Tab-separated table of C-alpha atoms in Angstrom:
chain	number	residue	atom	x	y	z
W	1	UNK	CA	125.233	111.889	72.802
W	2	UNK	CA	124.429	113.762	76.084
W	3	UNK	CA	125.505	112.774	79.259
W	4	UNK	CA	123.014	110.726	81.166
W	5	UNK	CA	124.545	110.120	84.572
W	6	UNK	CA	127.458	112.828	86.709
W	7	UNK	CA	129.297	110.527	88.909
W	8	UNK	CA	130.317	112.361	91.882
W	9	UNK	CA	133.850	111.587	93.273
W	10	UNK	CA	135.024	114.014	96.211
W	11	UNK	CA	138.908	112.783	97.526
W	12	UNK	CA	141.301	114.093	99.725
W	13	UNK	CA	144.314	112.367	101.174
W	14	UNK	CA	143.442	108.436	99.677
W	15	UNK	CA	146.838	108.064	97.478
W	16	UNK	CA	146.106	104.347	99.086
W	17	UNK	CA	142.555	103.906	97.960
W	18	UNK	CA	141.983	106.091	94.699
W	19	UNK	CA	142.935	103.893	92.056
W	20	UNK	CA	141.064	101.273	93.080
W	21	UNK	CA	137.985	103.875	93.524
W	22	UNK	CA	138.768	104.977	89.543
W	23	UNK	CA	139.129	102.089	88.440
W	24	UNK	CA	135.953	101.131	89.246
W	25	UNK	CA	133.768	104.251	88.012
W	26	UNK	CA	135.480	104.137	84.436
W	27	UNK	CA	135.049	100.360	83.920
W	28	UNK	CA	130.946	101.309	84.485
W	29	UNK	CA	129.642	99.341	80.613
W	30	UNK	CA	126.889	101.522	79.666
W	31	UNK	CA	124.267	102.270	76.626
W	32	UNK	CA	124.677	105.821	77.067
W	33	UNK	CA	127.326	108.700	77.879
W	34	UNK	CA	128.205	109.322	82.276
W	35	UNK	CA	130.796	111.882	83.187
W	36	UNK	CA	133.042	111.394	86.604
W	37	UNK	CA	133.457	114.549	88.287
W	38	UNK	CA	136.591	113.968	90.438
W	39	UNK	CA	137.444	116.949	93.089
W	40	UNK	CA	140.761	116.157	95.483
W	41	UNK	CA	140.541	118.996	97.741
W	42	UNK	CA	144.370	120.061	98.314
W	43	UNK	CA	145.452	116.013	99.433
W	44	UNK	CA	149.073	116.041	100.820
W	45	UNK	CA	149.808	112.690	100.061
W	46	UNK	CA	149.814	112.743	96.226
W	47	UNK	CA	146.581	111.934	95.378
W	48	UNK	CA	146.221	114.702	93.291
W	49	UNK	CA	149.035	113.424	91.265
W	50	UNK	CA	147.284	109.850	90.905
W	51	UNK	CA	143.533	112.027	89.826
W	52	UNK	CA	145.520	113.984	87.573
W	53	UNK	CA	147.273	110.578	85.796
W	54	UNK	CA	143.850	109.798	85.529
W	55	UNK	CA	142.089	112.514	84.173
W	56	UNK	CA	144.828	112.607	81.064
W	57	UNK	CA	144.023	108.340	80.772
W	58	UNK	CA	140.518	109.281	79.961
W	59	UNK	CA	139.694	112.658	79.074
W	60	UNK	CA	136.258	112.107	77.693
W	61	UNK	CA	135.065	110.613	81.110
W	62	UNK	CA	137.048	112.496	83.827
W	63	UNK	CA	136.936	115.870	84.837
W	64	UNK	CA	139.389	116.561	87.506
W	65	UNK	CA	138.792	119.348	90.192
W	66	UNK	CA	142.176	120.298	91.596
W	67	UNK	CA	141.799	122.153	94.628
W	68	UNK	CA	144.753	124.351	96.139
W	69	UNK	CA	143.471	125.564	99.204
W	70	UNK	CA	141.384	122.564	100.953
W	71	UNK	CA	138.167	123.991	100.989
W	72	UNK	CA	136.521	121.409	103.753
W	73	UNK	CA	138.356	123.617	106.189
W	74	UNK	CA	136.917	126.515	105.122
W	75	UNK	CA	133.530	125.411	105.739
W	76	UNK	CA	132.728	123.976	102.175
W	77	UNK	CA	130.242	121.259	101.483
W	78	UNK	CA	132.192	119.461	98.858
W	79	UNK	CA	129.223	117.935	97.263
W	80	UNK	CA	126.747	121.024	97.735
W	81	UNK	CA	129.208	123.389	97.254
W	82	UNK	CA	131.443	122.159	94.099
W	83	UNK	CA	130.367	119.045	92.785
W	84	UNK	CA	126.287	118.789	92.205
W	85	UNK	CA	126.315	122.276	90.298
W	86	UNK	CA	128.697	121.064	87.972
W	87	UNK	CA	126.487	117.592	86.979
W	88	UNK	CA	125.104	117.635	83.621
W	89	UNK	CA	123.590	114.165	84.015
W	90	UNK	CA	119.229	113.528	84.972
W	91	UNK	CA	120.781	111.267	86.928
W	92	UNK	CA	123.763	111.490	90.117
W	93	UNK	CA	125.409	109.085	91.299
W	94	UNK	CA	128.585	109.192	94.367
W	95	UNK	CA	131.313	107.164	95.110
W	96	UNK	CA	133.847	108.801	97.721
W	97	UNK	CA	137.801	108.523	96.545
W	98	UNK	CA	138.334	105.848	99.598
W	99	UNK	CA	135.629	103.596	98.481
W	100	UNK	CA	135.387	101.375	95.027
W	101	UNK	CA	132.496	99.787	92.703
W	102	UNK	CA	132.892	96.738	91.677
W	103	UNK	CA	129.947	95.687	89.549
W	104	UNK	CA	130.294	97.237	85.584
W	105	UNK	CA	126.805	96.692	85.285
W	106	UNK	CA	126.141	99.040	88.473
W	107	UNK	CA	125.350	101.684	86.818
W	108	UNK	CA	123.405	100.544	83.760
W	109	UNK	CA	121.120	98.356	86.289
W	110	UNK	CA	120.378	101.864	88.232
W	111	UNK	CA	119.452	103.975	85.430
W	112	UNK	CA	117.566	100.949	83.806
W	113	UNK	CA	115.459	100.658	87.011
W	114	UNK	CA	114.559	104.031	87.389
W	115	UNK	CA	113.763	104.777	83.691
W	116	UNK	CA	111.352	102.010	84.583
W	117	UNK	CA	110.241	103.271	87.925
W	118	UNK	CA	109.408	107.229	87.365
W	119	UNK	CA	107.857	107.462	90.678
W	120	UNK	CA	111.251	106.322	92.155
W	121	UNK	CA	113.910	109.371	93.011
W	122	UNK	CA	116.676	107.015	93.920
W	123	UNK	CA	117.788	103.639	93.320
W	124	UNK	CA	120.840	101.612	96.046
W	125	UNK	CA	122.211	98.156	96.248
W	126	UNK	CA	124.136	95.829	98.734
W	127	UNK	CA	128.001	96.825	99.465
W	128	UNK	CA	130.625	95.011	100.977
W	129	UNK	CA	131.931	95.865	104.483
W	130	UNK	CA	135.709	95.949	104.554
W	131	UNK	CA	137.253	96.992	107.718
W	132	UNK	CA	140.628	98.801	107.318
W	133	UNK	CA	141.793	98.470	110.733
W	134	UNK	CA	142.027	94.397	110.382
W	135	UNK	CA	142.309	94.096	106.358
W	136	UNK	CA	139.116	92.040	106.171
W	137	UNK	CA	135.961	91.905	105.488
W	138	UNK	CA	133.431	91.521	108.004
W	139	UNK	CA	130.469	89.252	107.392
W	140	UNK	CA	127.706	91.520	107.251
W	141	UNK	CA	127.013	94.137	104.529
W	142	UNK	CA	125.681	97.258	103.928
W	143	UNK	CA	122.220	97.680	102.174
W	144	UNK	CA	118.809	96.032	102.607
W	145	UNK	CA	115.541	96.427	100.596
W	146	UNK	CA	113.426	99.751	101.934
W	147	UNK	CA	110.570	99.337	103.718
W	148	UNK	CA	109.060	102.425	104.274
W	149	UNK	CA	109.768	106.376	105.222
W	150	UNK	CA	108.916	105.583	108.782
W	151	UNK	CA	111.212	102.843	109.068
W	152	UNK	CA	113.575	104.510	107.355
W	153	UNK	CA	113.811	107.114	110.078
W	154	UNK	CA	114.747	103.793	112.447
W	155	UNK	CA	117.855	102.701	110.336
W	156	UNK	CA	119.105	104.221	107.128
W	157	UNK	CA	119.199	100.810	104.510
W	158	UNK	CA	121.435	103.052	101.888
W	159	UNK	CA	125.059	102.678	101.200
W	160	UNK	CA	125.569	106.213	99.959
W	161	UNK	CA	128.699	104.782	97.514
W	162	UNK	CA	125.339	102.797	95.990
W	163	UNK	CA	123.238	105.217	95.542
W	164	UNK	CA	122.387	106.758	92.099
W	165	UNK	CA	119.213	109.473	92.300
W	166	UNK	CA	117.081	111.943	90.288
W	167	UNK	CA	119.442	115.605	89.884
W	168	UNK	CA	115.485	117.101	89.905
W	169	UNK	CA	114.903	115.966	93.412
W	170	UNK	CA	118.175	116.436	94.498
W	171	UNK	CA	117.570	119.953	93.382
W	172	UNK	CA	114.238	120.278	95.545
W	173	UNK	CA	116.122	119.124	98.191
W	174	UNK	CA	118.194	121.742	97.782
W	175	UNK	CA	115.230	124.351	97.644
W	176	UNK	CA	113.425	122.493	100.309
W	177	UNK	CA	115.399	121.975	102.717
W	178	UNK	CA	118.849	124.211	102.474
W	179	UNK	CA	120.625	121.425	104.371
W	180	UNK	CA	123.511	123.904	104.988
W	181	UNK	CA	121.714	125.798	107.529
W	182	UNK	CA	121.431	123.355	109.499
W	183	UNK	CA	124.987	121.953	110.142
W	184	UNK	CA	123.977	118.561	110.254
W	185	UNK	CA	127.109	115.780	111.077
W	186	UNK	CA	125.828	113.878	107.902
W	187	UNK	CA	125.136	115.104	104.112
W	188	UNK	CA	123.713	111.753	103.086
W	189	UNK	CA	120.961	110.887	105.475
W	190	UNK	CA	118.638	113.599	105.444
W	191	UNK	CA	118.932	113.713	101.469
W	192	UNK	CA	118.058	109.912	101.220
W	193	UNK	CA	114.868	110.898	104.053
W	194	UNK	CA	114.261	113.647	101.702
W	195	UNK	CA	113.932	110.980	98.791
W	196	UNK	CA	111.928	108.402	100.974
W	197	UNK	CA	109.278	111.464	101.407
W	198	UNK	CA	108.933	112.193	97.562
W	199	UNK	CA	108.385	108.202	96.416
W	200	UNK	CA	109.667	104.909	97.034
W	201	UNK	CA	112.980	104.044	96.850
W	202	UNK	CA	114.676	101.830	94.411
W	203	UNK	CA	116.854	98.849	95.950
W	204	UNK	CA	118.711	96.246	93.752
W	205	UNK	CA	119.527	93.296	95.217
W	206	UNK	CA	123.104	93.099	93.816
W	207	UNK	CA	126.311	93.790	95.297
W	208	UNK	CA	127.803	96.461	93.760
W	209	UNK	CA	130.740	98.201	95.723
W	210	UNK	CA	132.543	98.036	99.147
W	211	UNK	CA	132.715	99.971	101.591
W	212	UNK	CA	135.754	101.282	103.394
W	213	UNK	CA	135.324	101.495	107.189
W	214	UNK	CA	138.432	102.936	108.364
W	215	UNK	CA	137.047	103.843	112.274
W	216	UNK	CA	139.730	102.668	115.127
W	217	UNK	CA	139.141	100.355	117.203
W	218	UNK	CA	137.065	101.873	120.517
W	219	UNK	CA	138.940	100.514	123.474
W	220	UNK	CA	142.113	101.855	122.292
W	221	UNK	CA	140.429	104.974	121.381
W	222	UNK	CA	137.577	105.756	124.303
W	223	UNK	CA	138.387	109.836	123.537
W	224	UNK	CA	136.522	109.144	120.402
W	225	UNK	CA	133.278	108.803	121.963
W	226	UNK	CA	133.113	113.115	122.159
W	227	UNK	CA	132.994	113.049	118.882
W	228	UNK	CA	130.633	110.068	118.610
W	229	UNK	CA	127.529	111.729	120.519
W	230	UNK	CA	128.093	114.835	118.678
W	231	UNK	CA	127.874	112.929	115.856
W	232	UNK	CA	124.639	110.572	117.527
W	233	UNK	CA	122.814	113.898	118.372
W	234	UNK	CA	122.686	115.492	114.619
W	235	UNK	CA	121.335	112.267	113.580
W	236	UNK	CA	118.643	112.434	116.157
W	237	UNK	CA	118.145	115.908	114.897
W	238	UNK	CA	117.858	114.523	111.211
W	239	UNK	CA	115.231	112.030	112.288
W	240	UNK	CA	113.102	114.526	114.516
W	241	UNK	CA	112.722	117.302	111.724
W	242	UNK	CA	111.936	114.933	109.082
W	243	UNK	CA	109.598	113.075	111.297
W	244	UNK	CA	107.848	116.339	112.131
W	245	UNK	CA	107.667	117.383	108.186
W	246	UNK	CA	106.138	113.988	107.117
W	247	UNK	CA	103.838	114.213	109.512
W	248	UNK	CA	104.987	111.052	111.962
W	249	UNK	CA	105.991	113.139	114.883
W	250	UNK	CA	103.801	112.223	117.017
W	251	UNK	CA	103.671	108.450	115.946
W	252	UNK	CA	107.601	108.694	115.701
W	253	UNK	CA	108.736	110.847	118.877
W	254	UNK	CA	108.786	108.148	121.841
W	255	UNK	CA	110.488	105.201	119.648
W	256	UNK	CA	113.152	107.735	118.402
W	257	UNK	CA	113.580	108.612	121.777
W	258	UNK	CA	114.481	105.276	122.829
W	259	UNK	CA	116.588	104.493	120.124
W	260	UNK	CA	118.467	107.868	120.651
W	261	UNK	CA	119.210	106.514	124.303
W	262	UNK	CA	120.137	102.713	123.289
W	263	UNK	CA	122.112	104.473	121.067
W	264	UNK	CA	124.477	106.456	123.736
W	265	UNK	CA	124.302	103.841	126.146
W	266	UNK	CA	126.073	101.459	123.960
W	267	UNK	CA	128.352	103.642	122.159
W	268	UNK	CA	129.446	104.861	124.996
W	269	UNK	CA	129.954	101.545	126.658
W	270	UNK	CA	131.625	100.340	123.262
W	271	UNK	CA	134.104	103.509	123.556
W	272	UNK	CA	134.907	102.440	126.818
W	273	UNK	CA	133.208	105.671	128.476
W	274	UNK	CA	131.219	103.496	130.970
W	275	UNK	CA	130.310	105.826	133.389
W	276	UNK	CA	129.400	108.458	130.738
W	277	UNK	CA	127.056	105.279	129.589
W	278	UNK	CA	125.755	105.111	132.966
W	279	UNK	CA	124.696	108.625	133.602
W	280	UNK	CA	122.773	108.062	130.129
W	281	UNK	CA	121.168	105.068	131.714
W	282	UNK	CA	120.329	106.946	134.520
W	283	UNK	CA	118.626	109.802	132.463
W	284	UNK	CA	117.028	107.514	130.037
W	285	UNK	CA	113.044	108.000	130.042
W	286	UNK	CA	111.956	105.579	126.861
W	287	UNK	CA	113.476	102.231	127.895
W	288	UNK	CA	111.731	99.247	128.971
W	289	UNK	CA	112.214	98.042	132.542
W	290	UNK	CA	113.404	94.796	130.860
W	291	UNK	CA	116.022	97.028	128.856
W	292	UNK	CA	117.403	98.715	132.129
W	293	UNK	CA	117.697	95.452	133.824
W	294	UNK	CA	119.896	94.774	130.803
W	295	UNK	CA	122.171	97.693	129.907
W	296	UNK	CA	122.810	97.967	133.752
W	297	UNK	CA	123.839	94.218	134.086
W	298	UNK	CA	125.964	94.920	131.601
W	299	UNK	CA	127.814	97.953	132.774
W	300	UNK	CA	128.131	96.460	136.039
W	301	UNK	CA	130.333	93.701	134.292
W	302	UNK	CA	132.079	95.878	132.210
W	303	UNK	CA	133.182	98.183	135.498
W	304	UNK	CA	134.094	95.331	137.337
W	305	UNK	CA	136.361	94.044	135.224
W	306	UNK	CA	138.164	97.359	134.681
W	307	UNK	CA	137.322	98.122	130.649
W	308	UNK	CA	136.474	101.490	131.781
């Protein structure tokens, strides 16, 4: 029997979060054959050594990549770059080494729905939010039924450890696109906008997986916020060029802008940069004069009670 589904797995340095991850992508109970492509790219921290144990445990399903040089550092898209051209599967679907499925109907509900849905290039579910830094998980969750390309470019509703999609558009994407030119902060996003543009997506309304967010607390970390606009500014960048290639740009452009300066305002207030946030609020063209009023109230009390 062929394989149906690749599952992509890319690791590196989660000897504390691996086996949980594996565990869940071989206990998948399916009608047909999936592969698990597994690449650890150079780990220091023996997780290689747990991938390995792995790979040997189940042979017919796993297909360890060992790197020896870590080829992130040397500018490699793991995904792009190593995993997706080794897929044999019509279908993919990812699940990083620090994050676990939990669901071992996950992905026969996935393929099921889009063998259904033709018109569909992807399909996602719920996830649970677990948040390393406390050991709990938070109330909310991550996925929520799609409601449309343009509101898509608003808020992106898919976990990307749910997601399981169509190799044929992932391969126009490729074509398309060439998402490495443009050095954008996040691989998953403009893929999943990509998707949005070629047919409804698929959403499930199932929890499947968690979710591992391992981000510091801000106030004991306000340096981060550098990183964070960088980071905030690509995914402007995502929205704008996909708004302009649908064909929204002009419908889009103002209430991105807004959202793009909401967006630094309170990051950088929740980083604890709160005069960085108030030079943004100074600069800010899009917001409401109700919105000001708002954002500067709250700065105001945040400076005078020294958080800054």
């Amino acid at each position: 029997m062929s394989v149906l589904v690749s599952v992509i797995c890319a690791t590196f340095n989660h000897k504390d979060f691996i086996r949980p991850c594996l565990d869940g992508l071989v206990m998948q109970e399916t009608t047909f054959e999936y592969e698990i492509l597994v690449n650890d790219d150079a780990s220091t921290d023996g997780t290689a050594a747990i991938v390995r144990e792995y790979a040997a445990r189940y042979p017919d399903k796993i297909k360890a990549v060992l790197q020896q040089e870590n080829q992130y550092s040397k500018g490699v898209e793991i995904s792009l770059g190593i995993l997706y051209p080794m897929a044999r599967g019509k279908y993919i679907a990812e699940c990083e080494g620090d994050d676990y499925w939990t669901h071992p109907g996950k992905l026969q509900m996935q393929v099921n729905y889009l063998e259904r849905h033709p018109e569909c290039p992807l399909c996602y579910t719920k996830a649970h939010l677990f948040d390393h830094p406390s050991g709990t998980f938070r109330q909310e969750h991550l996925g929520f039924p799609y409601k449309g390309f343009e509101a898509m470019l608003s808020i992106n509703p898919v976990p990307a450890m749910t997601a399981c999609f169509r190799r044929e558009a992932l391969e126009r994407y490729i074509q398309e696109v060439n998402p490495l030119s443009h050095h954008w902060a996040t691989a998953d996003y403009p893929k999943w906008l990509f998707f949005a543009q070629l047919g409804p997506l698929g959403f499930i309304d199932e929890f499947t997986g968690v979710y591992r967010d391992k981000s510091p607390a801000s106030i004991s970390n306000p340096r981060n916020f550098g990183k964070r606009y960088a980071f905030l500014e690509s995914v402007y960048d995502i929205k704008l060029f996909f708004a302009k290639r649908g064909g929204c740009y002009d419908k889009m452009a103002r209430l991105l802008q807004s959202e793009q300066e909401k967006a630094c305002i309170e990051e950088a207030t929740k980083y604890g940069s709160l005069w960085r946030a108030w030079g943004f609020l100074l600069k800010a063209r899009c917001l409401t004069r109700w919105e000001r009023t708002i954002y500067r109230r709250t700065l105001l009390k945040a400076m005078l009670h020294g958080t800054s």
